[in-house]
Short mmCIF file of C-alpha atoms in Angstrom, two decimals:
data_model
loop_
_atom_site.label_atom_id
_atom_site.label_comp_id
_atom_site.label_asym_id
_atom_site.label_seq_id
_atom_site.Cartn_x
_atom_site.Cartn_y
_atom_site.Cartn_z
CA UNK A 1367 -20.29 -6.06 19.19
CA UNK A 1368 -21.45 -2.50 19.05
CA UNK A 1369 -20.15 0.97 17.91
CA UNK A 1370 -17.94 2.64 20.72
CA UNK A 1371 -19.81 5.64 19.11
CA UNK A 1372 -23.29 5.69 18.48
CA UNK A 1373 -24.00 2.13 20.04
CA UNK A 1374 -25.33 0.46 16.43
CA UNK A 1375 -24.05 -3.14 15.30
CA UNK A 1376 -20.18 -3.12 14.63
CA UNK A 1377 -18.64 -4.18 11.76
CA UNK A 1378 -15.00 -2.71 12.10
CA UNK A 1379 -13.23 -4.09 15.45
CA UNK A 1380 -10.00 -2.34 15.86
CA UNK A 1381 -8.33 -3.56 18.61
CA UNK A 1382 -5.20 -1.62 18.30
CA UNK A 1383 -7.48 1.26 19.28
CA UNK A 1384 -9.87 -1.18 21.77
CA UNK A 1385 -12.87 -0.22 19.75
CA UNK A 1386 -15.30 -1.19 17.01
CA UNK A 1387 -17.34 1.33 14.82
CA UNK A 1388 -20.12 0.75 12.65
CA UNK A 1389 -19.80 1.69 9.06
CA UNK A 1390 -20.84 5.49 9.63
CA UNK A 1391 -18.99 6.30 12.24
CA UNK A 1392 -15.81 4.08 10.73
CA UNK A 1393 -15.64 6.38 7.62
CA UNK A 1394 -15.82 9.64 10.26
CA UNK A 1395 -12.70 7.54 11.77
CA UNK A 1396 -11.04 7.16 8.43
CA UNK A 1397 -11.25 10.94 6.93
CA UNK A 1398 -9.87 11.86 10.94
CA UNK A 1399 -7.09 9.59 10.66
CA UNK A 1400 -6.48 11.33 6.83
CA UNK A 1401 -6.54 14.54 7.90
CA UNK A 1402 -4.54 14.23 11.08
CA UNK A 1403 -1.83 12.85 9.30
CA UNK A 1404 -2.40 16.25 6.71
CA UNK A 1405 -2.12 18.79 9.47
CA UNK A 1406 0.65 17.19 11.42
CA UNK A 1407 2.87 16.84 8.76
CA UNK A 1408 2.28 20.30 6.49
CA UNK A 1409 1.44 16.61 3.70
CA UNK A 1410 -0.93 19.26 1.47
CA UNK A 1411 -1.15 22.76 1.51
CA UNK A 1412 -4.26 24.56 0.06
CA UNK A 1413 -4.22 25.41 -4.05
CA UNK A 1414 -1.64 22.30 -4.62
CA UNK A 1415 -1.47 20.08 -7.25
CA UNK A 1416 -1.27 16.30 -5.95
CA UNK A 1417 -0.10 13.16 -8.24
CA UNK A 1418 -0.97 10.27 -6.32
CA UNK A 1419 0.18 7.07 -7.73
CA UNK A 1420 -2.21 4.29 -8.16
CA UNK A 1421 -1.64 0.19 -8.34
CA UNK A 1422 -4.79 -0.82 -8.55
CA UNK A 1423 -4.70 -2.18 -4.81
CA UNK A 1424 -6.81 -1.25 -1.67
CA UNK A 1425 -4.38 1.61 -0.12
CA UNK A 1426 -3.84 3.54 -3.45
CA UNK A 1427 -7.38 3.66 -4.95
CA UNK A 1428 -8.63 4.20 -1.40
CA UNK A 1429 -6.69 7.39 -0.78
CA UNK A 1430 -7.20 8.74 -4.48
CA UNK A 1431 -11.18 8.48 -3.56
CA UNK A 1432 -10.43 10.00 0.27
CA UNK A 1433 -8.41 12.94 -0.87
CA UNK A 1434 -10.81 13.87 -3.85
CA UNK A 1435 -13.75 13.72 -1.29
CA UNK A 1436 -11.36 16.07 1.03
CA UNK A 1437 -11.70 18.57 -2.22
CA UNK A 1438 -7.75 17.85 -2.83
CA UNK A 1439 -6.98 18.56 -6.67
CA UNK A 1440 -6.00 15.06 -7.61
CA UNK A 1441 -4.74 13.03 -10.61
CA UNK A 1442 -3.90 9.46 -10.64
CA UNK A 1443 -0.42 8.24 -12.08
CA UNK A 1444 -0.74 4.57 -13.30
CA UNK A 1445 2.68 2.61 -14.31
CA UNK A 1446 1.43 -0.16 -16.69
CA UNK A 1447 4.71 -2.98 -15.91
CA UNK A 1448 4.16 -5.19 -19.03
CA UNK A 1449 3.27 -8.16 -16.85
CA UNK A 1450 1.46 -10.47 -18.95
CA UNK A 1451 -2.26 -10.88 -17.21
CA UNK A 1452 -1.36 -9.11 -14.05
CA UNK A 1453 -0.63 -5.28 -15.42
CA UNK A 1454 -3.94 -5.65 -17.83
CA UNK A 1455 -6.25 -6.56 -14.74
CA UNK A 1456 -4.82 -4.03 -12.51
CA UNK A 1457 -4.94 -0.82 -15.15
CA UNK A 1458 -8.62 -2.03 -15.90
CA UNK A 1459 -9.17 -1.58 -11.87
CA UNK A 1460 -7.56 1.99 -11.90
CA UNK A 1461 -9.07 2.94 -14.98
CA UNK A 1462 -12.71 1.69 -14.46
CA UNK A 1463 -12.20 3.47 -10.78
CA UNK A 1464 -11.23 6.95 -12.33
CA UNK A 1465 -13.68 6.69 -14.89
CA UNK A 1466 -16.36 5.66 -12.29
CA UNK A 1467 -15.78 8.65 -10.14
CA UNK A 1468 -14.73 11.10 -12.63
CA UNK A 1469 -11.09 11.20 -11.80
CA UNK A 1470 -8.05 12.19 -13.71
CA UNK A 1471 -5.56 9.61 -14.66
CA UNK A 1472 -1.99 9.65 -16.45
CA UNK A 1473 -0.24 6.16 -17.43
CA UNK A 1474 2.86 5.39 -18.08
CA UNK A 1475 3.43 2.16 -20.37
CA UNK A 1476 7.12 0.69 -19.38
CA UNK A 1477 6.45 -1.41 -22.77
CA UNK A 1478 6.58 2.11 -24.98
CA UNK A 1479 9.60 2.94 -22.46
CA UNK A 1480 11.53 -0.11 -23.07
CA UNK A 1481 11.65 -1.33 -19.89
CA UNK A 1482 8.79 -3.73 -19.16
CA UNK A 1483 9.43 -5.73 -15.75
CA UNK A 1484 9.46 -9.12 -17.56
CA UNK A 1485 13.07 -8.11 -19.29
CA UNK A 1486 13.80 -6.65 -16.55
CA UNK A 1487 13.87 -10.08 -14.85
CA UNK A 1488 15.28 -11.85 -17.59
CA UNK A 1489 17.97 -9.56 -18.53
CA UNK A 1490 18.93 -7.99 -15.19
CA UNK A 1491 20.48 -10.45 -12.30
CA UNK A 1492 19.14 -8.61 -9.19
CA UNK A 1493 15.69 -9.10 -7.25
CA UNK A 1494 13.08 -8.27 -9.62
CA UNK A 1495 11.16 -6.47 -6.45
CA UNK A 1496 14.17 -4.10 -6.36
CA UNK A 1497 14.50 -2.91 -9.72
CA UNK A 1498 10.51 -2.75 -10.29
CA UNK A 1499 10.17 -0.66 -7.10
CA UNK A 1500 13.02 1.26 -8.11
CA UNK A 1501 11.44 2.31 -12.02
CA UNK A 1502 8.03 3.15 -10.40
CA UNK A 1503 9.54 5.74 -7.98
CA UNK A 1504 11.37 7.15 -10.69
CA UNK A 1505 8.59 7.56 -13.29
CA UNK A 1506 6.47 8.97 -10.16
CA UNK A 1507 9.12 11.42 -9.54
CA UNK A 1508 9.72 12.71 -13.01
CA UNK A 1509 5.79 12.70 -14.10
CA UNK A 1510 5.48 14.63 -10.76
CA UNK A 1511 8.31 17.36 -11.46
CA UNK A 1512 7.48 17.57 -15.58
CA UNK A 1513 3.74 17.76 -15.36
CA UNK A 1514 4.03 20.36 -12.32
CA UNK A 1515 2.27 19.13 -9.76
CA UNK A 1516 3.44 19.97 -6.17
CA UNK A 1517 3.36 16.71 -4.45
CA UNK A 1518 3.30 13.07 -4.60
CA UNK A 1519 1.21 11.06 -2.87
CA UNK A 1520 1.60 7.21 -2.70
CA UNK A 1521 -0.70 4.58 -0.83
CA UNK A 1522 1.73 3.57 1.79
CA UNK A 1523 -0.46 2.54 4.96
CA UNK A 1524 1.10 1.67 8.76
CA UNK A 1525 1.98 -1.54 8.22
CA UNK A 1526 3.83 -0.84 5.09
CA UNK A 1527 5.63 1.93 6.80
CA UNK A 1528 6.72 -0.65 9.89
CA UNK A 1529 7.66 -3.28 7.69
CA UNK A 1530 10.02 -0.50 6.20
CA UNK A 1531 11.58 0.47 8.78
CA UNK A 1532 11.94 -2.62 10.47
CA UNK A 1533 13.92 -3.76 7.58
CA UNK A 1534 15.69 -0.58 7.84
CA UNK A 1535 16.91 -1.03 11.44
CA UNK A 1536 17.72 -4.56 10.48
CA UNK A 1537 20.47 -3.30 8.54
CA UNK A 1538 21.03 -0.08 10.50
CA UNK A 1539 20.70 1.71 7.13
CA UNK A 1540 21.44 5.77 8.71
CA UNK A 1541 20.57 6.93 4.68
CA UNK A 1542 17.09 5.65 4.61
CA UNK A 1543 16.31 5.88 8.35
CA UNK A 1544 17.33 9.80 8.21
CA UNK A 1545 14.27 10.71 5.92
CA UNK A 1546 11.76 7.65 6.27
CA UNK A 1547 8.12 9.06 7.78
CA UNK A 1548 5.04 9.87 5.77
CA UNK A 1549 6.87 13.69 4.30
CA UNK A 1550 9.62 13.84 2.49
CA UNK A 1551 10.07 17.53 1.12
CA UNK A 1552 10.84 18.62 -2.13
CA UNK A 1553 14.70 19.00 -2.61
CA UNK A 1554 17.47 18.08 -5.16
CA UNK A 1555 15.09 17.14 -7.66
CA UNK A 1556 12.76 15.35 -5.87
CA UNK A 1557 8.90 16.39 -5.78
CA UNK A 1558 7.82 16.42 -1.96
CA UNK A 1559 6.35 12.74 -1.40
CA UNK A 1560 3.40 12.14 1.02
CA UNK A 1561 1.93 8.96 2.10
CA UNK A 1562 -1.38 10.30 4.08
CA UNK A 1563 -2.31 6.88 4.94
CA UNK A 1564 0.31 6.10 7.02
CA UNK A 1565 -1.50 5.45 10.43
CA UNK A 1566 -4.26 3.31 8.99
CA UNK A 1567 -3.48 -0.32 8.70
CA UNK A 1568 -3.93 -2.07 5.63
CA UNK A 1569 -6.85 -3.65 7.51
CA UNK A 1570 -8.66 -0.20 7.75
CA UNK A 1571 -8.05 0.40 4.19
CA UNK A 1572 -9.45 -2.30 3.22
CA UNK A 1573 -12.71 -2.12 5.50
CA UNK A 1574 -12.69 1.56 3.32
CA UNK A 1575 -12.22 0.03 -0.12
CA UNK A 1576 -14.88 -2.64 0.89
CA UNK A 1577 -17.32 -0.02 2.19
CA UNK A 1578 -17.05 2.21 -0.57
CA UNK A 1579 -17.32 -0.59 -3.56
CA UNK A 1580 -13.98 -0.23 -4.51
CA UNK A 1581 -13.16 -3.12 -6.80
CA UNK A 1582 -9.45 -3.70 -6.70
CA UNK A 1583 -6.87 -5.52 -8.31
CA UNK A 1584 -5.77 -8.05 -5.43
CA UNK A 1585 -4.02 -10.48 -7.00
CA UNK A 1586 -0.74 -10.77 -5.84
CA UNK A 1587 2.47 -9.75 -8.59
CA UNK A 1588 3.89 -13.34 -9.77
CA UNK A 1589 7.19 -12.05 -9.47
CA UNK A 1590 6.75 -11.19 -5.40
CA UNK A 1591 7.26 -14.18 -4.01
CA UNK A 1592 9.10 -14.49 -1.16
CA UNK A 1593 9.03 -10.72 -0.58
CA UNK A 1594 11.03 -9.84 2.28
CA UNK A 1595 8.41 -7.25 3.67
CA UNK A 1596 6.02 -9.75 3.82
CA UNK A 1597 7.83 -11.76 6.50
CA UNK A 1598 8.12 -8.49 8.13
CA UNK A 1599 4.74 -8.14 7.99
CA UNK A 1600 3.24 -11.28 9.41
CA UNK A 1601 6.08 -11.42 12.33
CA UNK A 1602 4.33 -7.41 13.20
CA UNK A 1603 0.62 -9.44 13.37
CA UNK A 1604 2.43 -11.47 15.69
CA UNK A 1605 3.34 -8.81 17.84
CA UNK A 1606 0.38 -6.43 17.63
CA UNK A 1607 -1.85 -9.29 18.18
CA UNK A 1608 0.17 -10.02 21.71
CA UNK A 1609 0.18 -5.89 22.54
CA UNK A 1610 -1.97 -4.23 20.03
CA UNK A 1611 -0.77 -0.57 19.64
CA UNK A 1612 2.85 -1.91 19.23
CA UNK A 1613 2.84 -0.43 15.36
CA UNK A 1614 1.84 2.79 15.68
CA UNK A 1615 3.71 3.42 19.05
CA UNK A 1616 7.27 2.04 17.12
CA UNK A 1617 6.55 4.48 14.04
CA UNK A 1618 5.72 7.31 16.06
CA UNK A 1619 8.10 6.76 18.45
CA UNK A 1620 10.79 6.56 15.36
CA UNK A 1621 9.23 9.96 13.84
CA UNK A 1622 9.99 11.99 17.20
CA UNK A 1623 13.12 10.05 18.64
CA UNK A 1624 14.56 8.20 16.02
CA UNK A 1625 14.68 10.10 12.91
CA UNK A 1626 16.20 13.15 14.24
CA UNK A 1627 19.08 11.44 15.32
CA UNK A 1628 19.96 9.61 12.50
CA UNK A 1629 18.92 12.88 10.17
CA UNK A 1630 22.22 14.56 11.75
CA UNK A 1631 24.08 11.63 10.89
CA UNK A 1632 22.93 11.43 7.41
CA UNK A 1633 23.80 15.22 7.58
CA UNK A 1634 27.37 15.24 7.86
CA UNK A 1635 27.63 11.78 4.96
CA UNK A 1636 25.21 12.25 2.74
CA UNK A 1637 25.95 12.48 -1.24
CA UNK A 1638 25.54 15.08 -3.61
CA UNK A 1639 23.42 14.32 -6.15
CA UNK A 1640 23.35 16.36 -9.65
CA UNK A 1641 20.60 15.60 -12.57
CA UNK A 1642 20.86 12.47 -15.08
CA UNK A 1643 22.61 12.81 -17.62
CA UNK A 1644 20.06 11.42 -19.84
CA UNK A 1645 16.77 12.23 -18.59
CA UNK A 1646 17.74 14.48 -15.74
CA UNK A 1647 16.49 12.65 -13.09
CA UNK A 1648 18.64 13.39 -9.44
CA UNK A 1649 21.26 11.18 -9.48
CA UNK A 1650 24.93 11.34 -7.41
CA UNK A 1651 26.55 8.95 -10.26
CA UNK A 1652 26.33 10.46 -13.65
CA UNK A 1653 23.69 8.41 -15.30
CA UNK A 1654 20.42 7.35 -12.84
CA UNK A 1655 20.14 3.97 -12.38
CA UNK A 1656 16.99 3.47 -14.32
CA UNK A 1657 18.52 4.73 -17.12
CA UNK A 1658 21.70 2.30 -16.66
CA UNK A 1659 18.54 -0.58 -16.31
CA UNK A 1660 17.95 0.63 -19.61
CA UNK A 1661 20.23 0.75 -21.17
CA UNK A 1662 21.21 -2.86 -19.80
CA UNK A 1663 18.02 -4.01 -20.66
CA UNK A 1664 18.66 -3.03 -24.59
CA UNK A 1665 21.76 -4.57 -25.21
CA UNK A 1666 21.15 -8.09 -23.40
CA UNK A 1667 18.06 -8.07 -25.38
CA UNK A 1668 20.10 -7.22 -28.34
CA UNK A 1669 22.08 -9.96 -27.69
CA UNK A 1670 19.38 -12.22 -27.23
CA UNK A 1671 18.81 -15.03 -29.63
CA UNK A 1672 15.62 -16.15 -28.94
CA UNK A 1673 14.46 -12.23 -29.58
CA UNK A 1674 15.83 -12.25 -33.25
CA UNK B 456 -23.67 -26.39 5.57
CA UNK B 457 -21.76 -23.03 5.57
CA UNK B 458 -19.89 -21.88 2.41
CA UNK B 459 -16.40 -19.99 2.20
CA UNK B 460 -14.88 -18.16 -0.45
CA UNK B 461 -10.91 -16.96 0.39
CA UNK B 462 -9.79 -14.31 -1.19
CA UNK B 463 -7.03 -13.72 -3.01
CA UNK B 464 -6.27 -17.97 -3.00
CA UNK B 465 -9.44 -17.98 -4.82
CA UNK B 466 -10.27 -21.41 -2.48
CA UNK B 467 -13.77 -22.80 -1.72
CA UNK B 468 -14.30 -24.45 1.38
CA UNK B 469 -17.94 -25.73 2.90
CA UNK B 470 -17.81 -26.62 6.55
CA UNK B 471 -20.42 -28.45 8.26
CA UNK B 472 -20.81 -25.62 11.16
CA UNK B 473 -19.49 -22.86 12.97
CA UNK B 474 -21.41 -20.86 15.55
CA UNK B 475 -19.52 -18.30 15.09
CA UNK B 476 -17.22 -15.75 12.93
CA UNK B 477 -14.24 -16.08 15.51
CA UNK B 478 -14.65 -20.05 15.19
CA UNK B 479 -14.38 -19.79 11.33
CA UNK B 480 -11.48 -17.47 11.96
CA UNK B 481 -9.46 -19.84 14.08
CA UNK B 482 -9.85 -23.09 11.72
CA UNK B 483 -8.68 -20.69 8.76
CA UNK B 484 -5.77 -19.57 11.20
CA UNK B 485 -6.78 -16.39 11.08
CA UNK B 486 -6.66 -13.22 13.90
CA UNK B 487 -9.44 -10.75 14.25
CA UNK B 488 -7.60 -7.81 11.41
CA UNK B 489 -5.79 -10.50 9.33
CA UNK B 490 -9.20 -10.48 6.87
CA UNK B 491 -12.43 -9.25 6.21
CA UNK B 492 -15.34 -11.28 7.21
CA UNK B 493 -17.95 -10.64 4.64
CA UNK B 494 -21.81 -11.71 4.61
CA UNK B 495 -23.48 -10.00 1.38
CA UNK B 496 -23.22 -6.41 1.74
CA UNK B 497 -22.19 -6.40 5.23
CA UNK B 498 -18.51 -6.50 7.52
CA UNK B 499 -19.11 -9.51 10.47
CA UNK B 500 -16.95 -9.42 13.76
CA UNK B 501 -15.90 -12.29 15.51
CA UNK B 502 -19.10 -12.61 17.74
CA UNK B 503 -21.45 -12.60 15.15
CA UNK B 504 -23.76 -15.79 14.22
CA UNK B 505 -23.22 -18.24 11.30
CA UNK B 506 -26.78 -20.09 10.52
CA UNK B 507 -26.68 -22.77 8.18
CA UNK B 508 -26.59 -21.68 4.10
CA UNK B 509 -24.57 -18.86 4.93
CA UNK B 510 -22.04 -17.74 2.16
CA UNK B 511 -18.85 -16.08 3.50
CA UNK B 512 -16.42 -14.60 1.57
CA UNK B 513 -13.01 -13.95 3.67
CA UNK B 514 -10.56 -11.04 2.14
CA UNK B 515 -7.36 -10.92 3.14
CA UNK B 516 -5.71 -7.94 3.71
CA UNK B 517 -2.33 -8.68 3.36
CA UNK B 518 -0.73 -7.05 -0.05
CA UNK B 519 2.09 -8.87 -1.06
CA UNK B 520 3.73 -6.59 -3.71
#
């Protein structure tokens, strides 16, 4: 197989595009992809501060080290989840990697916050996915807005962004299908969120990570089990193996027919939201629902006999 | 004798032979983007030769949370 490009031995086939680069010309491919999805979207505009939050994976250490090498002013935000094993390994990935390239990095340690994920899923009967997910976009979004940076940027790649939405459009959810896409601007006490990544497939990313010597943290969260997005995501192999293109063409095709519509929906019945009560995060009920985890978390801990 | 490291199962498997990546892709059940295909330092595609004492590490690219 050779290089659409420069005719050299392949090592990246992408058959969603009906090409193959070599390693050179893949990375020219990458930063494109990057910094169409920049321009497009107004994601970064020049002099801005960017948080981008980092897992340890492929996708999130990938785009720290893409944007950086754009010139981007970027600092890592690392949530440390208090998973015995699994949160060690990963922060020792994202901390190795910032040191390594000289990168800034801010963590957040749910332990000190009282909220690791492992009372979380003792004390709290809902889907441990839920509530993590939940806490991490919280602490992203109020490290964002109290450390003043302009934007937050997560990892999110194209087949984390169809996987989304499909599950979205399973349920017909008009809220989260008004403002899904890879900008979400700054409003109600929410920093602007970016996900630059967004038409690379996790596949490209991790050709990138690979290329660059990335080490990452890829061992999979023993609480994810069973993920629903998962599922999501093999049944979208399925179909982009059978007619490859299929994932970008559905998330494009969402971004200029689908959103709009469902924006003037979410328009007219959308709720107000007002900040936290206790740690003024945006919230339409009072108290934010991390801080109701909490607080939740406390007192069935409290309660708990075999934590006397 | 070909050897193959899966990532992140952390499996070791040694098949007898394989001509090929794509052939080594199908008996893992594999497609062409569903993993890396790594040889030392270097990405393989499906068309690419597998000689005997090769070491292959497959990736997958999946993240599962």
């Amino acid at each position: 197989m050779k290089c659409r490009k420069c005719k050299a031995p392949a090592e990246i086939p992408l058959p969603s595009h009906n090409t193959a680069f070599c390693r050179d010309c893949f990375a020219t491919y990458f930063t494109g992809q990057v910094e169409k999805a920049i321009r497009r979207h107004g994601l970064i505009m020049p002099g801005e501060r960017v948080l981008v939050a980092l897992s340890g994976g492929k996708d999130s250490l990938s785009l720290m080290l893409e944007l950086s090498r754009l010139g981007y002013d970027v600092t890592g935000l690392h949530v440390d989840l208090g998973i015995p094993v699994s949160s060690p390994a990963a922060r020792a990935k994202v901390q190795g990697f910032c040191d390594l390239h000289g990168l800034k990095l801010r963590v957040v340690e749910l332990i000190k916050e009282g909220l690791p994920i492992p009372d979380v899923k003792k004390y709290i009967n809902r889907p441990v996915c839920s509530a993590c997910g939940k806490i991490k976009r919280h602490w992203f979004n109020r490290v964002a807005l109290e450390d003043g940076f302009n934007v937050l940027a997560t990892g999110h790649n194209l087949d984390d962004e169809v996987a989304r939405l499909f599950a979205n459009t399973l349920r017909w959810d008009a809220g989260y299908l008004s403002d899904q896409g890879p900008c979400l601007q700054a409003e109600s006490g929410f920093a602007r969120k970016i996900k630059p990544l967004y038409r690379l497939t996790e596949f490209e990313t991790a050709c990138y990570a690979f290329l660059n010597g990335i080490e990452i943290h890829n061992a999979p969260c023993p609480y994810s089990g069973g993920a629903s997005f998962t599922g999501h995501k093999r049944l979208w192999a399925d179909l982009e193996h059978q007619s490859p293109g299929s994932k970008i063409s559905f998330y494009d095709g969402f971004l200029k027919r689908g959103r709009p519509a469902f924006a003037l929906v979410e328009k007219d019945e959308g709720h107000a939201l007002a900040p936290c009560e206790t740690c003024a995060s945006p919230t339409s009920t009072g108290m934010c629902g991390v801080c109701r985890l909490a607080i939740a978390v406390t007192e069935r801990r409290a309660a708990d006999p075999d934590r006397q | 004798m070909i050897t193959v490291f899966v990532e992140p199962e952390n499996e070791t498997f040694t098949f007898e032979r394989h001509n090929t990546v794509l052939m080594l892709q199908k008996r893992l059940g594999l497609r062409v983007n569903d993993a890396l295909v790594i040889r030392g330092d270097r990405l393989l595609t499906s068309d690419d030769r597998l000689v005997d004492g090769d070491e292959i590490r497959i990736r997958k690219v999946t993240s599962t949370g």
